[in-house]
Coordinates of C-alpha atoms and ligand atoms in Angstrom, one line a residue:
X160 CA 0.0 0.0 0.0
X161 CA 1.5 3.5 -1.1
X162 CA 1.8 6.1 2.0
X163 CA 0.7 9.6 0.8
X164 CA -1.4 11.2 2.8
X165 CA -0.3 11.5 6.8
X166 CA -1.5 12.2 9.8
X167 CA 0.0 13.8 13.3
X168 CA -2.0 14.0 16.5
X169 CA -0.1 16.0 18.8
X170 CA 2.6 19.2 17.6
X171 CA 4.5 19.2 20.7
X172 CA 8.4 18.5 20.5
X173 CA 8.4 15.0 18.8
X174 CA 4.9 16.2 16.7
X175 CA 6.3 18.3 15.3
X176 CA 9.7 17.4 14.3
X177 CA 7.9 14.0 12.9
X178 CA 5.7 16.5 11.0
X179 CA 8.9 17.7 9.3
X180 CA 10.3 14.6 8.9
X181 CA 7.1 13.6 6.6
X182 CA 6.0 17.0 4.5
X183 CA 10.0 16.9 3.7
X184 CA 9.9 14.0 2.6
X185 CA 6.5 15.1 0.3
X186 CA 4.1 13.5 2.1
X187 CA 0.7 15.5 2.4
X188 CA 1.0 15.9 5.6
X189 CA -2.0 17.2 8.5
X190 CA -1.2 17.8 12.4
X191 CA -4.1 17.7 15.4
X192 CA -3.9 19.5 18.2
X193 CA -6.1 20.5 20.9
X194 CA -6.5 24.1 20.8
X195 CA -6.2 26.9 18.3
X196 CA -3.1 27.8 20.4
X197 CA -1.4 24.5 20.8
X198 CA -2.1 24.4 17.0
X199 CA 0.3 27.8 16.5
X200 CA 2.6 26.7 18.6
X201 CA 3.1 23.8 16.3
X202 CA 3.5 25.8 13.1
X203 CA 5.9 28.1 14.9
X204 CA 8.2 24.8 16.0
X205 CA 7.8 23.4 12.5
X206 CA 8.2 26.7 11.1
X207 CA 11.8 27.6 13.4
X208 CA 13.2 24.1 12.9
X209 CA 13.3 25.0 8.5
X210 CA 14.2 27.9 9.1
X211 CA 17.3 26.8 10.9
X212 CA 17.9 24.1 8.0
X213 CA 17.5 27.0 5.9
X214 CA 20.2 28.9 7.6
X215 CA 22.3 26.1 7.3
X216 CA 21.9 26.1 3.7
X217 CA 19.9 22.5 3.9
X218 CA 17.1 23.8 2.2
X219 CA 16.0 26.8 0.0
X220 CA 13.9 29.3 0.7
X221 CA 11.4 27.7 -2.0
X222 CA 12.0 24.1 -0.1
X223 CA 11.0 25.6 2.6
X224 CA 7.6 27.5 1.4
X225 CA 6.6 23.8 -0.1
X226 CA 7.4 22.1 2.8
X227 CA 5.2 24.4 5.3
X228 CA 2.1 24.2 2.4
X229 CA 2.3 20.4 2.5
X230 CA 0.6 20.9 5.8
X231 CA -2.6 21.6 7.3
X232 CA -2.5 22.5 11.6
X233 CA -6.1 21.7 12.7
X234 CA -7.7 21.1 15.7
X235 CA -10.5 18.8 14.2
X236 CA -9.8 15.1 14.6
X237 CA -11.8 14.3 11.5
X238 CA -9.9 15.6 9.3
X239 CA -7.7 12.6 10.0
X240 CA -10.2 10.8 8.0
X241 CA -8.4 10.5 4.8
X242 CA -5.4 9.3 5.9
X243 CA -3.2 6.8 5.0
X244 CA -1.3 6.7 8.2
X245 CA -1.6 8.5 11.3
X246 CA 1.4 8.8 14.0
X247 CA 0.2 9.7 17.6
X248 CA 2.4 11.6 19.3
X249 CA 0.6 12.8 22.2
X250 CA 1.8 12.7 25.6
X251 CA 2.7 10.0 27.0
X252 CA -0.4 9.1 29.2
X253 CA -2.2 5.7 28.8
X254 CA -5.5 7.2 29.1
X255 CA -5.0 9.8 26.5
X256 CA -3.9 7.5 24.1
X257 CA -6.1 4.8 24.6
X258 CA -9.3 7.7 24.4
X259 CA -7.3 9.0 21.1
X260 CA -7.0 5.3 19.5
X261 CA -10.8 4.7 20.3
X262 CA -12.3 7.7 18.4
X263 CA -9.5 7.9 15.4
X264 CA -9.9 4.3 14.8
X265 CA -13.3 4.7 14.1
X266 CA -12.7 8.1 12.1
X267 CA -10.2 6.4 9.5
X268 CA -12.1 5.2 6.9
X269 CA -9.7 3.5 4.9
X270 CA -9.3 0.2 5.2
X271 CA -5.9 -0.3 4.8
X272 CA -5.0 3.0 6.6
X273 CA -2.4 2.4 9.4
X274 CA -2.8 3.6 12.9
X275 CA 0.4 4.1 14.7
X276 CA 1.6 5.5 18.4
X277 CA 5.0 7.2 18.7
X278 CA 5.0 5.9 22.3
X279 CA 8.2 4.6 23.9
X280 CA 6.2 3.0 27.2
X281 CA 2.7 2.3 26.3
X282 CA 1.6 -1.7 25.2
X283 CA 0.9 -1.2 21.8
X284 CA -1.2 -4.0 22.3
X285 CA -4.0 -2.0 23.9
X286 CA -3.9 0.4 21.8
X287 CA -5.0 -1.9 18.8
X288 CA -7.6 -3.5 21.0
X289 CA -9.3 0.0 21.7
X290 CA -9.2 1.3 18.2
X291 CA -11.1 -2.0 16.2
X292 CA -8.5 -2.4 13.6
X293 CA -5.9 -3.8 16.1
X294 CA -3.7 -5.4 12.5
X295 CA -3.4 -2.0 11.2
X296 CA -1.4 -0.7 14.8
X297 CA 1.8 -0.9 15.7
X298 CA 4.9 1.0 17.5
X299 CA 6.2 3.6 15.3
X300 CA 9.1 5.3 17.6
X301 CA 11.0 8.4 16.8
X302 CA 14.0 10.0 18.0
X303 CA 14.5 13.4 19.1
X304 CA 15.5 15.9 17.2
X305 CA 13.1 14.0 15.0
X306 CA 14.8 15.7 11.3
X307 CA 18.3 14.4 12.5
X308 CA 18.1 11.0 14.5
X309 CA 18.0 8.2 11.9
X310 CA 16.9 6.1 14.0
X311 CA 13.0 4.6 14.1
X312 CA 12.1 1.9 16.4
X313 CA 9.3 -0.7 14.7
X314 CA 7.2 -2.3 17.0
X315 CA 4.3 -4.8 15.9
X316 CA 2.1 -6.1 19.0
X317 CA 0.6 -9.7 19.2
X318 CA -1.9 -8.8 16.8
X319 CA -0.5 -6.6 14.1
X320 CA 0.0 -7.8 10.5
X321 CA 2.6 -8.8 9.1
X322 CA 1.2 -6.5 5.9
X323 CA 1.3 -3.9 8.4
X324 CA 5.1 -4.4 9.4
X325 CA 6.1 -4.4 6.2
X326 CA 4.2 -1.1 5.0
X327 CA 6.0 0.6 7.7
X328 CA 9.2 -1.2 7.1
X329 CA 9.4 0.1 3.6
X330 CA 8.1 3.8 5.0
X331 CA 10.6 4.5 6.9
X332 CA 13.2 3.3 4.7
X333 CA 12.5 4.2 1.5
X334 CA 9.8 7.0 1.8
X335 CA 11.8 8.9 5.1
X336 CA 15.2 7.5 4.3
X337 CA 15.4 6.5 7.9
X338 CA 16.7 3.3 9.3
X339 CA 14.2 1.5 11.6
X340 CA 15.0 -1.5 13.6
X341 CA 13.0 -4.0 15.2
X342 CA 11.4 -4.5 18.8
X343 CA 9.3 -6.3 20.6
X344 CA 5.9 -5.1 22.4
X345 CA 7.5 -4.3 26.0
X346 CA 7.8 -1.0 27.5
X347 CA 11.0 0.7 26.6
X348 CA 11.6 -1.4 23.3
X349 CA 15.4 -1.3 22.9
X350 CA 16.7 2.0 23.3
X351 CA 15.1 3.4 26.0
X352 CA 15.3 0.5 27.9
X353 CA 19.2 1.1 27.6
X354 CA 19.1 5.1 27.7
X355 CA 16.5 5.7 30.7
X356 CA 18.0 4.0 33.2
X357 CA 21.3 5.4 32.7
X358 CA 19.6 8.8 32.2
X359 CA 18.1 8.6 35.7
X360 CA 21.2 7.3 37.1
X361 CA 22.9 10.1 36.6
X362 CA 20.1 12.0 38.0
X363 CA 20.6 10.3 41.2
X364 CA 23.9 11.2 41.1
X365 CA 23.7 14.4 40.7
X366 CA 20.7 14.7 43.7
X367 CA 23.6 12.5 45.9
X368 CA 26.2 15.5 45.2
X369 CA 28.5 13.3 43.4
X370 CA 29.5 16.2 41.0
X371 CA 28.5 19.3 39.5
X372 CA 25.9 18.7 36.8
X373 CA 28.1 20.6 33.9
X374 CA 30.7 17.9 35.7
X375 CA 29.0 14.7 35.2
X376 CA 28.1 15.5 31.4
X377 CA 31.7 16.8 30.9
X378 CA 32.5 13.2 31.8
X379 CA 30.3 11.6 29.9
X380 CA 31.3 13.6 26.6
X381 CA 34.5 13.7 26.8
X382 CA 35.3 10.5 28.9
X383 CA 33.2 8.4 26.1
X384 CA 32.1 10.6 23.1
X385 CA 28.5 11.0 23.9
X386 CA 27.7 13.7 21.6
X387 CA 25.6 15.4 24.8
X388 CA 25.6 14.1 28.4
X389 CA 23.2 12.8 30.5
X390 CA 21.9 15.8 32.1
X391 CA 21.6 18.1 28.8
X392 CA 20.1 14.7 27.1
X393 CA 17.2 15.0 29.8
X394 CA 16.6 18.3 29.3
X395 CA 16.3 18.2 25.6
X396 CA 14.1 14.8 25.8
X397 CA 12.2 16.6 28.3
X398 CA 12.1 16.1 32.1
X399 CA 8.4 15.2 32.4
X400 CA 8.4 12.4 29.3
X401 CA 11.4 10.6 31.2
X402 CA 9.1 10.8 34.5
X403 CA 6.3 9.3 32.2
X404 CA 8.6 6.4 30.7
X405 CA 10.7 5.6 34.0
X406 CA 6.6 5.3 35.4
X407 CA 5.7 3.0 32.7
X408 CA 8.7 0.2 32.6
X409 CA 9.0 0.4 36.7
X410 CA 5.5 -0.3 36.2
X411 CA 5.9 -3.2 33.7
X412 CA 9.6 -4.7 35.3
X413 CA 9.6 -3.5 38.5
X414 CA 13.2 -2.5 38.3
X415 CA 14.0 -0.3 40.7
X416 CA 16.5 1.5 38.1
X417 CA 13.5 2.2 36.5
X418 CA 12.1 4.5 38.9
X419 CA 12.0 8.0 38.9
X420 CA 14.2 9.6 42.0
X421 CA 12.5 12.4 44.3
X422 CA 14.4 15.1 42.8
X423 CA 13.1 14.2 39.2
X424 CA 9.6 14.0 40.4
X425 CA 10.2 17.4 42.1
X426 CA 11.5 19.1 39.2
X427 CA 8.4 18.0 36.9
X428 CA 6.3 19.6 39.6
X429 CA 8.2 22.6 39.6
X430 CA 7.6 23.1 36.2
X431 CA 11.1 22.7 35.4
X432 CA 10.6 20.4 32.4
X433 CA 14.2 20.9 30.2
X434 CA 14.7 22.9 27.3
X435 CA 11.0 23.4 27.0
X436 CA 10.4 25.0 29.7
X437 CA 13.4 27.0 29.7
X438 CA 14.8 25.3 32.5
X439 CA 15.7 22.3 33.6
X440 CA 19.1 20.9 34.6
X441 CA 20.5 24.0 32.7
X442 CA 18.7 27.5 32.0
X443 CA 18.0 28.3 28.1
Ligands
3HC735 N1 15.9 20.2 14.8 C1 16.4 20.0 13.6 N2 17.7 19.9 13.4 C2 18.5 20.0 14.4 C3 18.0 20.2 15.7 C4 16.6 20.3 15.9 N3 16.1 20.4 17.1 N4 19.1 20.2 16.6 C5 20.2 20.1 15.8 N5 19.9 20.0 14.5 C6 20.8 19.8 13.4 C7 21.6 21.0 13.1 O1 20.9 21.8 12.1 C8 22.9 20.4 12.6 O2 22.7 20.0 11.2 P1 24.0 20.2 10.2 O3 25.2 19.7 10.9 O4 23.5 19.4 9.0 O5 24.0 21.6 9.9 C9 23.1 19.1 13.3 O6 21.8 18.8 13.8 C10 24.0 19.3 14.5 O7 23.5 20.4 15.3 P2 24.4 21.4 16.1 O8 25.7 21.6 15.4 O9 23.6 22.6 16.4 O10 24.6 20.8 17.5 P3 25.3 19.4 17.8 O11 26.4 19.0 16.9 O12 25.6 19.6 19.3 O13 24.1 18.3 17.7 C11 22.3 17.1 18.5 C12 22.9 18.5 18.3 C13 22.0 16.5 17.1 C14 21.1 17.2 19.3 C15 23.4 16.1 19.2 O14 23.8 16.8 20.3 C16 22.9 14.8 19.5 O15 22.9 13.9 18.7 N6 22.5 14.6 20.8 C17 21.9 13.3 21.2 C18 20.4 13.3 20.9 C19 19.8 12.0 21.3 O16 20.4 11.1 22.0 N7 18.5 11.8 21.0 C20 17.8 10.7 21.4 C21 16.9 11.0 22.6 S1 16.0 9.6 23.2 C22 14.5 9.8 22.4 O17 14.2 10.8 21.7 C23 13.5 8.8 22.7 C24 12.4 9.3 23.6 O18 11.4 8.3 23.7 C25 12.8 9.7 25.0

């Protein structure tokens, strides 16, 4: 099945860099959001991050006035109707989702169209059994920045298709020119189960006054060529969506590595969310 028209529910950070990812790639591309403002807010992050490859000479001006007219910023569900594929990249709250899965499964009146969460935490499974066309869902996982990280996570549940798989296989390689790799229907899939432990780890560090925080990501840069340490990586990931996944495989494992320390849970409440916010770790 050919992939041409795509949709986006949610314009927040990954959103919106996925909506990028798929109106540069030509795709015909529309983006939900829950209010007229969260709506903006998503153009203007779309908007900044071609700009910047504009800058940078990675695109023209003209690329760039194509791209933004391949998509639509809407705060109407239905006009997800037409779509070929939609990638949910709402936050990362069970309920949400699971709400989100019901009514766009039902909306989608294709039926080959593929329904797909850009969860890192949340059983896929359920999320087919909700929406009533549980062979056309799977894992679809970005990474942020979204336009840069080649890396997409696949992940089919018990029940998806083997149809399915391959659509998506062949999406993200040939359509997005993006390598995807394979995983299996647990919370954490392969990378975060790897990254958010070690992430949180250094969190605890840093609340048990091991070192400085500029201190412990010096050592992870330049003692093993991260490219950003641990502290800066949470920030830019976001503060509050490493709460949310730590939540989700302490939930499913019961790994205490998995859980979210006090002062993470105390930041998030503080409102000090990373780069988002404009502080988090670090002040932007
Ligand atoms: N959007 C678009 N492009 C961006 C960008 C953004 N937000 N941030 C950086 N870029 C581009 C720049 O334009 C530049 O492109 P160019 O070299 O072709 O001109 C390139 O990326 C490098 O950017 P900079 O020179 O400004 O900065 P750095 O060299 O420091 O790279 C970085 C920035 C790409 C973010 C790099 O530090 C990095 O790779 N960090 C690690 C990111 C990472 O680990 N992401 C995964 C997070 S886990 C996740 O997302 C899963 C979730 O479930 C938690």
């Amino acid at each position: 099945m050919s992939i041409e028209k795509v949709g986006v529910i949610g314009g927040g950070l990954m959103g919106s860099g996925i909506t990028e990812v798929s109106a540069r790639a030509g795709l015909d591309t529309v983006v939900v959001e829950v209010t007229e403002e969260a709506a903006k807010a998503a153009e203007g992050r779309v908007r900044a991050s071609l700009e910047r490859a504009a800058s940078r000479g990675k695109i023209t001006e003209a690329d760039l006035d194509e791209t933004l007219g391949r998509i639509e910023f809407t705060t109407d569900l239905a006009a997800l109707a037409d779509r070929d594929l939609v990638v949910e990249a709402a936050s990362e709250n069970e309920d949400v989702k699971l709400e989100l899965f019901k009514k766009v499964g039902s909306i989608l009146t294709k039926d080959t169209a593929i329904l797909t969460s850009n969860t890192s935490s949340i059983p896929i499974v359920k999320l087919g059994a909700v929406s009533g066309r549980a062979t056309n869902v799977m894992g679809v996982h970005f990474f942020n920045p979204a336009p840069v990280m080649q890396l997409v996570e696949l992940i089919p549940s018990l029940t998806t298709s083997p149809e399915t798989m391959a659509s998506m296989q062949s999406f993200v390689t040939d359509t997005l020119g993006k390598q995807p790799i394979e995983a299996t229907d647990r919370a954490g899939f392969v990378v975060n189960s790897l990254l958010v432990p070690y992430l949180l780890s250094a969190i605890r560090m840093y609340e048990a006054g091991y070192a400085s925080a500029a201190d412990i990501d010096r050592g992870m840069v330049l003692g093993c060529g991260h490219p950003m340490g641990p502290l800066a990586l949470s920030d830019l990931i976001g503060l509050d969506t490493i709460r949310a996944i730590g939540i989700s495989m302490y939930e499913e494992f019961k790994e205490p590595l998995y859980s979210p320390p006090p002062l993470l849970d105390r930041m998030v409440d503080a409102g000090l969310l990373g780069k988002k916010s404009g502080h988090g770790f670090y002040a932007y």
